[in-house]
Amino acid sequence: MHQQIKAQIDRVVSSGAVYADARWYPVEEANHLTMWNGNLKHASASRESGMGVRVLHQGAWGFSASSDMNNLTGLFDKALDNARTAAERVTFPIRLAEKDAVQASFSSPNQIDPFTIPYGEKVGFLKEMDQLLDQPGVTQRIVRLTFMRKQILYFDSEGSEIEKNIIEVFPSLGVMGMDADGAAHERTFRPSRLGDTRGWETIDQTLFTREGERIVRELNQVLKAEPCPKEDRSVILLPGIMFLQTHETIGHALELDRILGYELAFAGGSFVTLGDFGNLRYGSEKLTARANATVTNSPGSFGYDDDGVPAQDNLLIDKGILVGAITGRQMVEEANATARKPIFQGSSGANRATAFYRVPIERMTNINIDPGTDGTLEDIIKNTEKGIVLDGDKSWSIGSNREQFHFATEIGWLVEEGEITQVVKNATYKGDTLKFYNALSAVGDESTWELKYVDNCGKGQPSQIMQLGHGIPVCRFDDVRIGE
Amino acid sequence: MNEKMLTTLQELRKFALNKGITAEFFFHEEDSALMRFANSAISLNTNEHLLRLEITAYEDQKRASFSMITNLDAVEDMKQGVLQAAEIVKHAQPLSYQPTIPVYQETIIEDFAFDPDLAGISNSEKLDYFNQAVDGLESDQIKLGGIYSSGKNVIAMMNTQSEHAQAFTTSDAQITMVLSHKTLKWEVIDEQSAQKKADLDPAPLHRQLSYLLGHYQNDPAEQVPLGEYDIVFGPAATAELVNTMNWIGFNGGMMKRGYSFLTEEHLGQQVLGETFTLVDDPSRRETFPFSRDMMGVRREPFTLFDKGVFRAFTWNQDDADEYGAQPTGHDVMHKSLVVGAGDEPINTLEELVNAPREKDVLYIPFIHYMNFVNPSKGLITGSSRFGALLLKQDGSVVVPYNVRLTQSLLDIFGEKVAWMSDGQVAYNTSSSYGARNPTALVVPNFVYVKDLAISHANSSY
């Protein structure tokens, strides 16, 4: 098959294409198990294989995909034909940033392949967790396990050949209950990534037992709590909500295709302009953010992106100043040409596709915030006069240019004069992105830093779901409106 | 429908029966094409032909499934999938209820919602449509974006309980056209939904986009002061709001799990405004309906709200099995939701803008990134986007920077509804997540709601 693919790439290039690549997925497997109130509602497995072909012709892309490997000629011809049509409407002829041709491989680190674990053992884990969560106050118990395994072989007309073998494990616990007004509340646990691996060995039963008991306890506190007040306070965001704040208002805002207007018809744009790089004060000096695809144990690390560019660790925001973006080969060339200066020094290796039948687009890797010097969570609370500690993503809604946002959280703890005083329910906060990050007044130290995963980031048309990560410390922001 | 798909279903059924396996087989075949525009160029031109097979195996009260992307020549592979599903189900946990497997009484092969001309539309025809719809409207600053998504969809199902099959073929096109200002970053939109090729007409899009551009290029823009406004929702906003009720409204299973603003006590009660009638009406071809649900139940018009009175929850078979309810024919990939027309003869944006008004009115055509803040209260939040207008009392028009609404559906569709248009439009809500599933709601052209609060107003575009 390798030789056939390379021969097809050579053929379309000799037919006039200036570039072509192919991603062949010999196998992609997933396994989803959901136990809901003791019922194994979903026990499913899936397997797929196929190929996606991307052809660049006269400055335009054509893409085609199929699960049928018996007609590679037809598949490559269709991609070239699609590119020929696209070439009839070109405003900036696509060109690709330089890269080295590589012959390489990447395997995500794991000790135990979750697909080797018997179903009985997996179901046994779900059952044990379900029983743990079956406590007074809990009306709904949801335990989930998702496993993914994919093999990707990448070839391009510049001579790169890359094989990737990636395994991911995504577990979660959730509980819901009803308060005296008949309103539902929820508390969830998705474990932070610990250690250096990503396999079945990351399912730590002791940790899940402890955290399961915690979310039940906290749910019951929320059920009896007063509503969140509507006022301005300092908000102290734990990693369980700060990861999403970062995801939505730093990560998506700094995807270069959004900045250049390629998502304006759907997902939206960005308030960031090309003139902002190196100049814009995105946040206070306490804010340093980076796109780090070299974190070993995160789904945001994949060795090489789907342009064949190696994973990298790049600054996005340096002590509050915007310095970088999430980029692929196409967009950096267009950005530099549009700005008439070299803003970006090559691709940052962040062009990824969710499946063989989708085209690569700029996606987050691990969008992390560096730990700060403001101590532990306890230190930050002690140094807060009037605040609220927030955790758990319940609802999120962001303006189309990522300029403003509204989040609801699962739980809030009011802070008065340096001490937690009470739990509140229906906690929300909202703000304008730049004003909010410039009000960043404390960043926790390494003891507060956690690597959270995202297994369902949506973007693009046709839509793509991507897996990635966020390494996040506790952060405090001042004068934020809560409770609306 | 491909005859080979039917014979493959029969072969899989025979294989499962010979192995003593109780199973369902569900094919989803899509032949999809998407032409995407950005910055006035075709940014992506793609197509995909995928055949998905989902096999669900049963063993007493246990259930498990195996799905694969495959092709009709790979029958041996599919049989391995049957064995995989049967292997998983052995290790599954019994449900607390007996899951129902449909017994199809007759074979249904249906393609009334399929138009080969639309499914097979060519690249050049799509490009020509876009070029006509924006003819003369682009410039150095005004850039075209959008999609032309079209394709053919086949779903076919059979199981070991009977020899009959169900198969439904549809064609669809979803067209979104956006003109955006390169530096100011505003966007205006118009859209079209098609079930057959004759539904396609670029002329109305050109008229609407021209009209919106006129306002966005010539009228003053401003930050809207916070406070209460009369708001007119366009079709996209109305469809998005109504669609949320699928999740946090009339879905019986979600209600039982506490994830709904409706309870059983609301049945027969006046919950929403008297102008609001909502029916799941599979007779409306523009909603891409099938005549049966996946359980083989004939789909009939099903009233959800009648002049604001809540009439019924929808129950799919699995939720009905679990909670002891009667299924309502809603084992479907999408419903056919139709909001009843009102009596106001205002159906175009121009008519709305020119209508006399007693106060400032905010026109919100589209709600971006809506989410549920508090499902039990029907509380949602989202931002305006894509061509909002502030219609001033004195007859002038201002372009408002985007605003945020954080409101309960009980208020939005409650007594505050002043009027709805007497004309309706099909609004395409298809999502390209996962398998192709063309979906559209039929809604009034405009819904006028009094005194809704704006919770945030942007200070610029």
Short mmCIF file of C-alpha atoms in Angstrom, two decimals, chain A residues 27 36 38 114 117 159 197 221 228 262 265 301 329 364 434 436:
data_model
loop_
_atom_site.label_atom_id
_atom_site.label_comp_id
_atom_site.label_asym_id
_atom_site.label_seq_id
_atom_site.Cartn_x
_atom_site.Cartn_y
_atom_site.Cartn_z
CA VAL A 27 -7.23 1.25 11.72
CA TRP A 36 -26.21 5.66 33.90
CA GLY A 38 -26.56 1.45 37.16
CA PRO A 114 -6.82 -0.33 27.12
CA ILE A 117 -8.39 -5.12 29.00
CA GLY A 159 9.28 13.21 0.77
CA THR A 197 1.71 7.84 30.21
CA GLN A 221 -23.57 21.16 49.61
CA CYS A 228 -24.88 33.03 43.92
CA TYR A 262 -11.28 31.57 7.57
CA ALA A 265 -18.94 32.14 8.25
CA SER A 301 0.77 15.83 22.02
CA ARG A 329 1.98 25.81 7.08
CA MET A 364 -5.01 23.64 19.82
CA LEU A 434 -8.94 41.64 27.42
CA PHE A 436 -10.59 40.10 32.24
#
